[in-house]
Structure formats: C-alpha cells, structure tokens
C-alpha cells in the first residue's frame, strides 16, 4: 500500500573470500551493483529457469531487475561493492523491505514453469 519508490545507495566493504550475500529477489526494486574493489561472482536466475554465473571485476556493474534471484560471492579478499537501489528503505517499516528469500522465489518459479507447460 505504501509507495516505496525512491533512490538510495549503500556499500558492502571488505567481503572476505568465499563471503556470500544475497540469495534473495525483489518484487519492486531494481539494483545496480558496482564492484569497486576486488572480484565478485554473481549467480542470477529468472522465473523461467534461466541461470547465469557472471564474474565481475573492479569497475564492473550489474543491473539486477525485479524477480531475479541473485547471489554474490567474493572471489578476492577485501572485495567491495556499491549498490544503487530505486526503492526507499526504513528498517522500522516492514512495508519498505522489498527483499524475499530464495524459497519464496522457488515457489513462484514452480508456478511459472507449470503455467508455461
């Protein structure tokens, strides 16, 4: 019910080798994730089962639209990224938390794939 469109930026710094983030998807939010230090490996999957593993080096950016399950893994010590998001976020207001777990994505994916048959 609340309009959460907006613009914000956040950083993740000093991600250790093997450190994993994400494992989530968004229904509204798009993100631009830019590697500012080190190297990251992204795994992205859509509702129709398409899956890609995308390595990103320093100065590389990745657009993550809604309904893409995404997971990031640091492949170099001290990796860092900046994320620009097109939604507002208030930690005290759950209606702004447009982040959903992989299990919910899998349930949606199963419905989409069943409908496609």
PDB file of N, CA, C and O in Angstrom, residues 10-89:
ATOM      1  N   UNK A  10      23.992   2.123  -1.009  1.00  0.00           N
ATOM      2  CA  UNK A  10      24.656   1.541   0.151  1.00  0.00           C
ATOM      3  C   UNK A  10      25.889   0.785  -0.312  1.00  0.00           C
ATOM      4  O   UNK A  10      26.041   0.487  -1.494  1.00  0.00           O
ATOM      5  N   UNK A  11      26.777   0.499   0.637  1.00  0.00           N
ATOM      6  CA  UNK A  11      28.025  -0.182   0.313  1.00  0.00           C
ATOM      7  C   UNK A  11      28.179  -1.451   1.143  1.00  0.00           C
ATOM      8  O   UNK A  11      27.638  -1.552   2.249  1.00  0.00           O
ATOM      9  N   UNK A  12      28.888  -2.394   0.592  1.00  0.00           N
ATOM     10  CA  UNK A  12      29.343  -3.587   1.302  1.00  0.00           C
ATOM     11  C   UNK A  12      30.851  -3.595   1.129  1.00  0.00           C
ATOM     12  O   UNK A  12      31.348  -3.594   0.009  1.00  0.00           O
ATOM     13  N   UNK A  13      31.582  -3.604   2.237  1.00  0.00           N
ATOM     14  CA  UNK A  13      33.037  -3.486   2.155  1.00  0.00           C
ATOM     15  C   UNK A  13      33.722  -4.662   2.820  1.00  0.00           C
ATOM     16  O   UNK A  13      33.170  -5.292   3.718  1.00  0.00           O
ATOM     17  N   UNK A  14      34.933  -4.911   2.364  1.00  0.00           N
ATOM     18  CA  UNK A  14      35.802  -5.944   2.935  1.00  0.00           C
ATOM     19  C   UNK A  14      35.108  -7.295   3.037  1.00  0.00           C
ATOM     20  O   UNK A  14      35.177  -7.969   4.068  1.00  0.00           O
ATOM     21  N   UNK A  15      34.456  -7.693   1.954  1.00  0.00           N
ATOM     22  CA  UNK A  15      33.819  -9.007   1.911  1.00  0.00           C
ATOM     23  C   UNK A  15      34.936 -10.053   1.818  1.00  0.00           C
ATOM     24  O   UNK A  15      35.775  -9.980   0.923  1.00  0.00           O
ATOM     25  N   UNK A  16      35.010 -11.006   2.731  1.00  0.00           N
ATOM     26  CA  UNK A  16      36.085 -11.993   2.701  1.00  0.00           C
ATOM     27  C   UNK A  16      35.916 -12.982   1.550  1.00  0.00           C
ATOM     28  O   UNK A  16      34.794 -13.197   1.068  1.00  0.00           O
ATOM     29  N   UNK A  17      37.012 -13.578   1.119  1.00  0.00           N
ATOM     30  CA  UNK A  17      36.939 -14.603   0.078  1.00  0.00           C
ATOM     31  C   UNK A  17      35.948 -15.671   0.516  1.00  0.00           C
ATOM     32  O   UNK A  17      35.968 -16.119   1.666  1.00  0.00           O
ATOM     33  N   UNK A  18      35.058 -16.037  -0.380  1.00  0.00           N
ATOM     34  CA  UNK A  18      34.026 -17.017  -0.059  1.00  0.00           C
ATOM     35  C   UNK A  18      32.814 -16.416   0.627  1.00  0.00           C
ATOM     36  O   UNK A  18      31.814 -17.092   0.811  1.00  0.00           O
ATOM     37  N   UNK A  19      32.896 -15.133   0.993  1.00  0.00           N
ATOM     38  CA  UNK A  19      31.749 -14.463   1.600  1.00  0.00           C
ATOM     39  C   UNK A  19      30.602 -14.398   0.606  1.00  0.00           C
ATOM     40  O   UNK A  19      30.802 -14.078  -0.560  1.00  0.00           O
ATOM     41  N   UNK A  20      29.418 -14.729   1.072  1.00  0.00           N
ATOM     42  CA  UNK A  20      28.250 -14.803   0.188  1.00  0.00           C
ATOM     43  C   UNK A  20      27.190 -13.831   0.675  1.00  0.00           C
ATOM     44  O   UNK A  20      26.942 -13.713   1.873  1.00  0.00           O
ATOM     45  N   UNK A  21      26.569 -13.144  -0.272  1.00  0.00           N
ATOM     46  CA  UNK A  21      25.479 -12.226   0.033  1.00  0.00           C
ATOM     47  C   UNK A  21      24.337 -12.443  -0.924  1.00  0.00           C
ATOM     48  O   UNK A  21      24.492 -13.076  -1.962  1.00  0.00           O
ATOM     49  N   UNK A  22      23.213 -11.910  -0.601  1.00  0.00           N
ATOM     50  CA  UNK A  22      22.057 -12.046  -1.475  1.00  0.00           C
ATOM     51  C   UNK A  22      21.286 -13.302  -1.154  1.00  0.00           C
ATOM     52  O   UNK A  22      20.859 -13.510  -0.026  1.00  0.00           O
ATOM     53  N   UNK A  23      21.112 -14.159  -2.185  1.00  0.00           N
ATOM     54  CA  UNK A  23      20.246 -15.320  -2.024  1.00  0.00           C
ATOM     55  C   UNK A  23      18.807 -14.860  -1.895  1.00  0.00           C
ATOM     56  O   UNK A  23      18.019 -15.429  -1.160  1.00  0.00           O
ATOM     57  N   UNK A  24      18.479 -13.813  -2.640  1.00  0.00           N
ATOM     58  CA  UNK A  24      17.195 -13.123  -2.498  1.00  0.00           C
ATOM     59  C   UNK A  24      16.721 -12.609  -3.846  1.00  0.00           C
ATOM     60  O   UNK A  24      17.447 -12.643  -4.832  1.00  0.00           O
ATOM     61  N   UNK A  25      15.482 -12.121  -3.846  1.00  0.00           N
ATOM     62  CA  UNK A  25      14.947 -11.411  -5.007  1.00  0.00           C
ATOM     63  C   UNK A  25      14.085 -10.270  -4.505  1.00  0.00           C
ATOM     64  O   UNK A  25      13.773 -10.178  -3.318  1.00  0.00           O
ATOM     65  N   UNK A  26      13.715  -9.397  -5.416  1.00  0.00           N
ATOM     66  CA  UNK A  26      12.881  -8.242  -5.093  1.00  0.00           C
ATOM     67  C   UNK A  26      11.695  -8.219  -6.046  1.00  0.00           C
ATOM     68  O   UNK A  26      11.810  -8.622  -7.202  1.00  0.00           O
ATOM     69  N   UNK A  27      10.573  -7.730  -5.577  1.00  0.00           N
ATOM     70  CA  UNK A  27       9.377  -7.632  -6.412  1.00  0.00           C
ATOM     71  C   UNK A  27       9.270  -6.260  -7.083  1.00  0.00           C
ATOM     72  O   UNK A  27       8.686  -6.141  -8.145  1.00  0.00           O
ATOM     73  N   UNK A  28       9.802  -5.230  -6.455  1.00  0.00           N
ATOM     74  CA  UNK A  28       9.705  -3.867  -6.969  1.00  0.00           C
ATOM     75  C   UNK A  28      11.085  -3.321  -7.338  1.00  0.00           C
ATOM     76  O   UNK A  28      11.273  -2.714  -8.377  1.00  0.00           O
ATOM     77  N   UNK A  29      12.029  -3.540  -6.479  1.00  0.00           N
ATOM     78  CA  UNK A  29      13.337  -2.901  -6.560  1.00  0.00           C
ATOM     79  C   UNK A  29      14.204  -3.421  -7.702  1.00  0.00           C
ATOM     80  O   UNK A  29      14.321  -4.613  -7.921  1.00  0.00           O
ATOM     81  N   UNK A  30      14.836  -2.484  -8.390  1.00  0.00           N
ATOM     82  CA  UNK A  30      15.959  -2.770  -9.274  1.00  0.00           C
ATOM     83  C   UNK A  30      17.205  -2.265  -8.572  1.00  0.00           C
ATOM     84  O   UNK A  30      17.149  -1.290  -7.817  1.00  0.00           O
ATOM     85  N   UNK A  31      18.311  -2.930  -8.821  1.00  0.00           N
ATOM     86  CA  UNK A  31      19.575  -2.522  -8.225  1.00  0.00           C
ATOM     87  C   UNK A  31      20.651  -2.477  -9.298  1.00  0.00           C
ATOM     88  O   UNK A  31      20.640  -3.288 -10.226  1.00  0.00           O
ATOM     89  N   UNK A  32      21.570  -1.558  -9.141  1.00  0.00           N
ATOM     90  CA  UNK A  32      22.797  -1.547  -9.927  1.00  0.00           C
ATOM     91  C   UNK A  32      23.912  -1.804  -8.925  1.00  0.00           C
ATOM     92  O   UNK A  32      24.116  -1.009  -8.001  1.00  0.00           O
ATOM     93  N   UNK A  33      24.595  -2.928  -9.079  1.00  0.00           N
ATOM     94  CA  UNK A  33      25.677  -3.312  -8.174  1.00  0.00           C
ATOM     95  C   UNK A  33      26.995  -3.108  -8.900  1.00  0.00           C
ATOM     96  O   UNK A  33      27.216  -3.688  -9.963  1.00  0.00           O
ATOM     97  N   UNK A  34      27.860  -2.289  -8.334  1.00  0.00           N
ATOM     98  CA  UNK A  34      29.148  -1.978  -8.954  1.00  0.00           C
ATOM     99  C   UNK A  34      30.281  -2.453  -8.054  1.00  0.00           C
ATOM    100  O   UNK A  34      30.333  -2.104  -6.874  1.00  0.00           O
ATOM    101  N   UNK A  35      31.172  -3.243  -8.613  1.00  0.00           N
ATOM    102  CA  UNK A  35      32.341  -3.715  -7.882  1.00  0.00           C
ATOM    103  C   UNK A  35      33.356  -2.580  -7.837  1.00  0.00           C
ATOM    104  O   UNK A  35      33.776  -2.081  -8.871  1.00  0.00           O
ATOM    105  N   UNK A  36      33.724  -2.155  -6.658  1.00  0.00           N
ATOM    106  CA  UNK A  36      34.683  -1.051  -6.516  1.00  0.00           C
ATOM    107  C   UNK A  36      36.058  -1.540  -6.076  1.00  0.00           C
ATOM    108  O   UNK A  36      37.046  -0.810  -6.180  1.00  0.00           O
ATOM    109  N   UNK A  37      36.113  -2.785  -5.585  1.00  0.00           N
ATOM    110  CA  UNK A  37      37.398  -3.357  -5.199  1.00  0.00           C
ATOM    111  C   UNK A  37      37.270  -4.871  -5.236  1.00  0.00           C
ATOM    112  O   UNK A  37      36.254  -5.433  -4.830  1.00  0.00           O
ATOM    113  N   UNK A  38      38.291  -5.538  -5.733  1.00  0.00           N
ATOM    114  CA  UNK A  38      38.297  -6.995  -5.740  1.00  0.00           C
ATOM    115  C   UNK A  38      37.520  -7.584  -6.895  1.00  0.00           C
ATOM    116  O   UNK A  38      37.300  -6.937  -7.920  1.00  0.00           O
ATOM    117  N   UNK A  39      37.082  -8.817  -6.697  1.00  0.00           N
ATOM    118  CA  UNK A  39      36.310  -9.534  -7.714  1.00  0.00           C
ATOM    119  C   UNK A  39      35.158 -10.278  -7.050  1.00  0.00           C
ATOM    120  O   UNK A  39      35.325 -10.846  -5.967  1.00  0.00           O
ATOM    121  N   UNK A  40      34.033 -10.288  -7.723  1.00  0.00           N
ATOM    122  CA  UNK A  40      32.829 -10.955  -7.232  1.00  0.00           C
ATOM    123  C   UNK A  40      32.309 -11.901  -8.306  1.00  0.00           C
ATOM    124  O   UNK A  40      32.543 -11.693  -9.497  1.00  0.00           O
ATOM    125  N   UNK A  41      31.570 -12.905  -7.878  1.00  0.00           N
ATOM    126  CA  UNK A  41      30.879 -13.798  -8.814  1.00  0.00           C
ATOM    127  C   UNK A  41      29.396 -13.757  -8.465  1.00  0.00           C
ATOM    128  O   UNK A  41      29.013 -14.012  -7.320  1.00  0.00           O
ATOM    129  N   UNK A  42      28.597 -13.413  -9.442  1.00  0.00           N
ATOM    130  CA  UNK A  42      27.150 -13.334  -9.252  1.00  0.00           C
ATOM    131  C   UNK A  42      26.492 -14.535  -9.922  1.00  0.00           C
ATOM    132  O   UNK A  42      26.836 -14.897 -11.044  1.00  0.00           O
ATOM    133  N   UNK A  43      25.519 -15.107  -9.260  1.00  0.00           N
ATOM    134  CA  UNK A  43      24.668 -16.123  -9.857  1.00  0.00           C
ATOM    135  C   UNK A  43      23.266 -15.532  -9.892  1.00  0.00           C
ATOM    136  O   UNK A  43      22.737 -15.120  -8.857  1.00  0.00           O
ATOM    137  N   UNK A  44      22.698 -15.473 -11.102  1.00  0.00           N
ATOM    138  CA  UNK A  44      21.375 -14.864 -11.301  1.00  0.00           C
ATOM    139  C   UNK A  44      20.467 -15.873 -11.995  1.00  0.00           C
ATOM    140  O   UNK A  44      20.893 -16.582 -12.910  1.00  0.00           O
ATOM    141  N   UNK A  45      19.205 -15.900 -11.555  1.00  0.00           N
ATOM    142  CA  UNK A  45      18.247 -16.845 -12.123  1.00  0.00           C
ATOM    143  C   UNK A  45      16.897 -16.163 -12.283  1.00  0.00           C
ATOM    144  O   UNK A  45      16.466 -15.422 -11.403  1.00  0.00           O
ATOM    145  N   UNK A  46      16.230 -16.445 -13.416  1.00  0.00           N
ATOM    146  CA  UNK A  46      14.913 -15.864 -13.634  1.00  0.00           C
ATOM    147  C   UNK A  46      13.818 -16.885 -13.329  1.00  0.00           C
ATOM    148  O   UNK A  46      14.091 -18.050 -13.038  1.00  0.00           O
ATOM    149  N   UNK A  47      12.572 -16.442 -13.393  1.00  0.00           N
ATOM    150  CA  UNK A  47      11.445 -17.301 -13.041  1.00  0.00           C
ATOM    151  C   UNK A  47      11.246 -18.463 -14.000  1.00  0.00           C
ATOM    152  O   UNK A  47      10.590 -19.443 -13.661  1.00  0.00           O
ATOM    153  N   UNK A  48      11.809 -18.376 -15.193  1.00  0.00           N
ATOM    154  CA  UNK A  48      11.639 -19.436 -16.190  1.00  0.00           C
ATOM    155  C   UNK A  48      12.787 -20.440 -16.174  1.00  0.00           C
ATOM    156  O   UNK A  48      12.884 -21.290 -17.043  1.00  0.00           O
ATOM    157  N   UNK A  49      13.677 -20.337 -15.196  1.00  0.00           N
ATOM    158  CA  UNK A  49      14.760 -21.297 -15.049  1.00  0.00           C
ATOM    159  C   UNK A  49      16.061 -20.896 -15.719  1.00  0.00           C
ATOM    160  O   UNK A  49      17.041 -21.622 -15.632  1.00  0.00           O
ATOM    161  N   UNK A  50      16.081 -19.745 -16.395  1.00  0.00           N
ATOM    162  CA  UNK A  50      17.333 -19.268 -16.983  1.00  0.00           C
ATOM    163  C   UNK A  50      18.296 -18.889 -15.872  1.00  0.00           C
ATOM    164  O   UNK A  50      17.903 -18.262 -14.885  1.00  0.00           O
ATOM    165  N   UNK A  51      19.549 -19.308 -16.025  1.00  0.00           N
ATOM    166  CA  UNK A  51      20.539 -19.086 -14.965  1.00  0.00           C
ATOM    167  C   UNK A  51      21.864 -18.683 -15.591  1.00  0.00           C
ATOM    168  O   UNK A  51      22.277 -19.263 -16.587  1.00  0.00           O
ATOM    169  N   UNK A  52      22.513 -17.690 -14.986  1.00  0.00           N
ATOM    170  CA  UNK A  52      23.835 -17.251 -15.446  1.00  0.00           C
ATOM    171  C   UNK A  52      24.742 -17.002 -14.258  1.00  0.00           C
ATOM    172  O   UNK A  52      24.303 -16.502 -13.231  1.00  0.00           O
ATOM    173  N   UNK A  53      26.001 -17.337 -14.457  1.00  0.00           N
ATOM    174  CA  UNK A  53      27.038 -17.006 -13.487  1.00  0.00           C
ATOM    175  C   UNK A  53      27.883 -15.920 -14.139  1.00  0.00           C
ATOM    176  O   UNK A  53      28.387 -16.106 -15.250  1.00  0.00           O
ATOM    177  N   UNK A  54      27.980 -14.787 -13.461  1.00  0.00           N
ATOM    178  CA  UNK A  54      28.631 -13.614 -14.029  1.00  0.00           C
ATOM    179  C   UNK A  54      29.771 -13.153 -13.135  1.00  0.00           C
ATOM    180  O   UNK A  54      29.521 -12.668 -12.028  1.00  0.00           O
ATOM    181  N   UNK A  55      31.005 -13.303 -13.593  1.00  0.00           N
ATOM    182  CA  UNK A  55      32.115 -12.760 -12.801  1.00  0.00           C
ATOM    183  C   UNK A  55      32.204 -11.255 -13.030  1.00  0.00           C
ATOM    184  O   UNK A  55      32.007 -10.785 -14.150  1.00  0.00           O
ATOM    185  N   UNK A  56      32.437 -10.496 -11.987  1.00  0.00           N
ATOM    186  CA  UNK A  56      32.642  -9.057 -12.156  1.00  0.00           C
ATOM    187  C   UNK A  56      33.945  -8.662 -11.483  1.00  0.00           C
ATOM    188  O   UNK A  56      34.242  -9.093 -10.379  1.00  0.00           O
ATOM    189  N   UNK A  57      34.713  -7.877 -12.189  1.00  0.00           N
ATOM    190  CA  UNK A  57      35.971  -7.362 -11.663  1.00  0.00           C
ATOM    191  C   UNK A  57      35.764  -5.912 -11.263  1.00  0.00           C
ATOM    192  O   UNK A  57      34.696  -5.329 -11.488  1.00  0.00           O
ATOM    193  N   UNK A  58      36.802  -5.323 -10.715  1.00  0.00           N
ATOM    194  CA  UNK A  58      36.737  -3.921 -10.302  1.00  0.00           C
ATOM    195  C   UNK A  58      36.250  -3.061 -11.462  1.00  0.00           C
ATOM    196  O   UNK A  58      36.632  -3.270 -12.604  1.00  0.00           O
ATOM    197  N   UNK A  59      35.388  -2.123 -11.166  1.00  0.00           N
ATOM    198  CA  UNK A  59      34.790  -1.168 -12.107  1.00  0.00           C
ATOM    199  C   UNK A  59      33.686  -1.773 -12.965  1.00  0.00           C
ATOM    200  O   UNK A  59      33.179  -1.104 -13.852  1.00  0.00           O
ATOM    201  N   UNK A  60      33.296  -3.013 -12.720  1.00  0.00           N
ATOM    202  CA  UNK A  60      32.191  -3.615 -13.456  1.00  0.00           C
ATOM    203  C   UNK A  60      30.895  -3.402 -12.686  1.00  0.00           C
ATOM    204  O   UNK A  60      30.887  -3.358 -11.459  1.00  0.00           O
ATOM    205  N   UNK A  61      29.793  -3.272 -13.440  1.00  0.00           N
ATOM    206  CA  UNK A  61      28.475  -3.086 -12.824  1.00  0.00           C
ATOM    207  C   UNK A  61      27.511  -4.112 -13.372  1.00  0.00           C
ATOM    208  O   UNK A  61      27.667  -4.611 -14.489  1.00  0.00           O
ATOM    209  N   UNK A  62      26.498  -4.399 -12.591  1.00  0.00           N
ATOM    210  CA  UNK A  62      25.500  -5.382 -12.954  1.00  0.00           C
ATOM    211  C   UNK A  62      24.124  -4.819 -12.610  1.00  0.00           C
ATOM    212  O   UNK A  62      23.908  -4.345 -11.492  1.00  0.00           O
ATOM    213  N   UNK A  63      23.194  -4.873 -13.565  1.00  0.00           N
ATOM    214  CA  UNK A  63      21.815  -4.452 -13.331  1.00  0.00           C
ATOM    215  C   UNK A  63      21.014  -5.667 -12.887  1.00  0.00           C
ATOM    216  O   UNK A  63      21.002  -6.697 -13.568  1.00  0.00           O
ATOM    217  N   UNK A  64      20.362  -5.547 -11.737  1.00  0.00           N
ATOM    218  CA  UNK A  64      19.533  -6.612 -11.182  1.00  0.00           C
ATOM    219  C   UNK A  64      18.083  -6.139 -11.153  1.00  0.00           C
ATOM    220  O   UNK A  64      17.677  -5.417 -10.249  1.00  0.00           O
ATOM    221  N   UNK A  65      17.282  -6.522 -12.153  1.00  0.00           N
ATOM    222  CA  UNK A  65      15.877  -6.111 -12.169  1.00  0.00           C
ATOM    223  C   UNK A  65      15.040  -6.933 -11.185  1.00  0.00           C
ATOM    224  O   UNK A  65      15.522  -7.926 -10.628  1.00  0.00           O
ATOM    225  N   UNK A  66      13.791  -6.546 -10.975  1.00  0.00           N
ATOM    226  CA  UNK A  66      12.909  -7.323 -10.094  1.00  0.00           C
ATOM    227  C   UNK A  66      12.751  -8.763 -10.593  1.00  0.00           C
ATOM    228  O   UNK A  66      12.906  -9.050 -11.779  1.00  0.00           O
ATOM    229  N   UNK A  67      12.441  -9.649  -9.667  1.00  0.00           N
ATOM    230  CA  UNK A  67      12.165 -11.062  -9.931  1.00  0.00           C
ATOM    231  C   UNK A  67      13.364 -11.817 -10.501  1.00  0.00           C
ATOM    232  O   UNK A  67      13.195 -12.784 -11.247  1.00  0.00           O
ATOM    233  N   UNK A  68      14.565 -11.396 -10.133  1.00  0.00           N
ATOM    234  CA  UNK A  68      15.784 -12.137 -10.445  1.00  0.00           C
ATOM    235  C   UNK A  68      16.407 -12.567  -9.124  1.00  0.00           C
ATOM    236  O   UNK A  68      16.776 -11.722  -8.306  1.00  0.00           O
ATOM    237  N   UNK A  69      16.482 -13.874  -8.912  1.00  0.00           N
ATOM    238  CA  UNK A  69      17.157 -14.393  -7.735  1.00  0.00           C
ATOM    239  C   UNK A  69      18.650 -14.153  -7.921  1.00  0.00           C
ATOM    240  O   UNK A  69      19.208 -14.516  -8.953  1.00  0.00           O
ATOM    241  N   UNK A  70      19.283 -13.508  -6.957  1.00  0.00           N
ATOM    242  CA  UNK A  70      20.708 -13.191  -7.112  1.00  0.00           C
ATOM    243  C   UNK A  70      21.492 -13.495  -5.842  1.00  0.00           C
ATOM    244  O   UNK A  70      21.024 -13.272  -4.734  1.00  0.00           O
ATOM    245  N   UNK A  71      22.677 -14.047  -6.078  1.00  0.00           N
ATOM    246  CA  UNK A  71      23.608 -14.375  -5.014  1.00  0.00           C
ATOM    247  C   UNK A  71      24.984 -13.912  -5.444  1.00  0.00           C
ATOM    248  O   UNK A  71      25.367 -14.096  -6.599  1.00  0.00           O
ATOM    249  N   UNK A  72      25.710 -13.306  -4.536  1.00  0.00           N
ATOM    250  CA  UNK A  72      27.043 -12.789  -4.811  1.00  0.00           C
ATOM    251  C   UNK A  72      28.041 -13.534  -3.938  1.00  0.00           C
ATOM    252  O   UNK A  72      27.763 -13.799  -2.764  1.00  0.00           O
ATOM    253  N   UNK A  73      29.207 -13.869  -4.520  1.00  0.00           N
ATOM    254  CA  UNK A  73      30.284 -14.486  -3.755  1.00  0.00           C
ATOM    255  C   UNK A  73      31.576 -13.742  -4.049  1.00  0.00           C
ATOM    256  O   UNK A  73      31.908 -13.489  -5.211  1.00  0.00           O
ATOM    257  N   UNK A  74      32.310 -13.397  -3.010  1.00  0.00           N
ATOM    258  CA  UNK A  74      33.604 -12.730  -3.187  1.00  0.00           C
ATOM    259  C   UNK A  74      34.645 -13.772  -3.575  1.00  0.00           C
ATOM    260  O   UNK A  74      34.753 -14.809  -2.926  1.00  0.00           O
ATOM    261  N   UNK A  75      35.394 -13.498  -4.628  1.00  0.00           N
ATOM    262  CA  UNK A  75      36.452 -14.414  -5.056  1.00  0.00           C
ATOM    263  C   UNK A  75      37.836 -13.824  -4.799  1.00  0.00           C
ATOM    264  O   UNK A  75      38.842 -14.458  -5.097  1.00  0.00           O
ATOM    265  N   UNK A  76      37.858 -12.626  -4.259  1.00  0.00           N
ATOM    266  CA  UNK A  76      39.118 -11.976  -3.902  1.00  0.00           C
ATOM    267  C   UNK A  76      38.939 -11.303  -2.543  1.00  0.00           C
ATOM    268  O   UNK A  76      37.916 -10.655  -2.293  1.00  0.00           O
ATOM    269  N   UNK A  77      39.936 -11.454  -1.675  1.00  0.00           N
ATOM    270  CA  UNK A  77      39.863 -10.885  -0.329  1.00  0.00           C
ATOM    271  C   UNK A  77      39.680  -9.362  -0.386  1.00  0.00           C
ATOM    272  O   UNK A  77      40.288  -8.682  -1.198  1.00  0.00           O
ATOM    273  N   UNK A  78      38.832  -8.850   0.499  1.00  0.00           N
ATOM    274  CA  UNK A  78      38.633  -7.405   0.596  1.00  0.00           C
ATOM    275  C   UNK A  78      37.760  -6.815  -0.486  1.00  0.00           C
ATOM    276  O   UNK A  78      37.746  -5.606  -0.684  1.00  0.00           O
ATOM    277  N   UNK A  79      36.999  -7.640  -1.185  1.00  0.00           N
ATOM    278  CA  UNK A  79      36.120  -7.123  -2.245  1.00  0.00           C
ATOM    279  C   UNK A  79      35.087  -6.170  -1.656  1.00  0.00           C
ATOM    280  O   UNK A  79      34.690  -6.297  -0.493  1.00  0.00           O
ATOM    281  N   UNK A  80      34.675  -5.222  -2.471  1.00  0.00           N
ATOM    282  CA  UNK A  80      33.693  -4.224  -2.030  1.00  0.00           C
ATOM    283  C   UNK A  80      32.795  -3.855  -3.199  1.00  0.00           C
ATOM    284  O   UNK A  80      33.216  -3.896  -4.354  1.00  0.00           O
ATOM    285  N   UNK A  81      31.565  -3.485  -2.888  1.00  0.00           N
ATOM    286  CA  UNK A  81      30.647  -3.044  -3.923  1.00  0.00           C
ATOM    287  C   UNK A  81      29.770  -1.916  -3.419  1.00  0.00           C
ATOM    288  O   UNK A  81      29.573  -1.747  -2.215  1.00  0.00           O
ATOM    289  N   UNK A  82      29.265  -1.156  -4.382  1.00  0.00           N
ATOM    290  CA  UNK A  82      28.301  -0.100  -4.130  1.00  0.00           C
ATOM    291  C   UNK A  82      27.023  -0.509  -4.846  1.00  0.00           C
ATOM    292  O   UNK A  82      27.066  -0.959  -5.992  1.00  0.00           O
ATOM    293  N   UNK A  83      25.896  -0.360  -4.166  1.00  0.00           N
ATOM    294  CA  UNK A  83      24.610  -0.710  -4.750  1.00  0.00           C
ATOM    295  C   UNK A  83      23.731   0.533  -4.781  1.00  0.00           C
ATOM    296  O   UNK A  83      23.595   1.231  -3.770  1.00  0.00           O
ATOM    297  N   UNK A  84      23.157   0.793  -5.940  1.00  0.00           N
ATOM    298  CA  UNK A  84      22.169   1.862  -6.090  1.00  0.00           C
ATOM    299  C   UNK A  84      20.820   1.176  -6.280  1.00  0.00           C
ATOM    300  O   UNK A  84      20.678   0.296  -7.139  1.00  0.00           O
ATOM    301  N   UNK A  85      19.850   1.546  -5.460  1.00  0.00           N
ATOM    302  CA  UNK A  85      18.526   0.926  -5.491  1.00  0.00           C
ATOM    303  C   UNK A  85      17.456   1.987  -5.745  1.00  0.00           C
ATOM    304  O   UNK A  85      17.612   3.138  -5.342  1.00  0.00           O
ATOM    305  N   UNK A  86      16.380   1.575  -6.405  1.00  0.00           N
ATOM    306  CA  UNK A  86      15.313   2.519  -6.742  1.00  0.00           C
ATOM    307  C   UNK A  86      14.118   2.442  -5.797  1.00  0.00           C
ATOM    308  O   UNK A  86      12.997   2.756  -6.168  1.00  0.00           O
ATOM    309  N   UNK A  87      14.382   2.004  -4.548  1.00  0.00           N
ATOM    310  CA  UNK A  87      13.324   1.986  -3.538  1.00  0.00           C
ATOM    311  C   UNK A  87      13.850   2.569  -2.233  1.00  0.00           C
ATOM    312  O   UNK A  87      15.044   2.537  -1.958  1.00  0.00           O
ATOM    313  N   UNK A  88      12.927   3.061  -1.440  1.00  0.00           N
ATOM    314  CA  UNK A  88      13.259   3.552  -0.114  1.00  0.00           C
ATOM    315  C   UNK A  88      13.383   2.367   0.837  1.00  0.00           C
ATOM    316  O   UNK A  88      12.872   1.281   0.564  1.00  0.00           O
ATOM    317  N   UNK A  89      14.045   2.570   1.952  1.00  0.00           N
ATOM    318  CA  UNK A  89      14.175   1.523   2.960  1.00  0.00           C
ATOM    319  C   UNK A  89      14.178   2.166   4.335  1.00  0.00           C
ATOM    320  O   UNK A  89      14.972   3.057   4.618  1.00  0.00           O
TER     321      UNK A  89
END
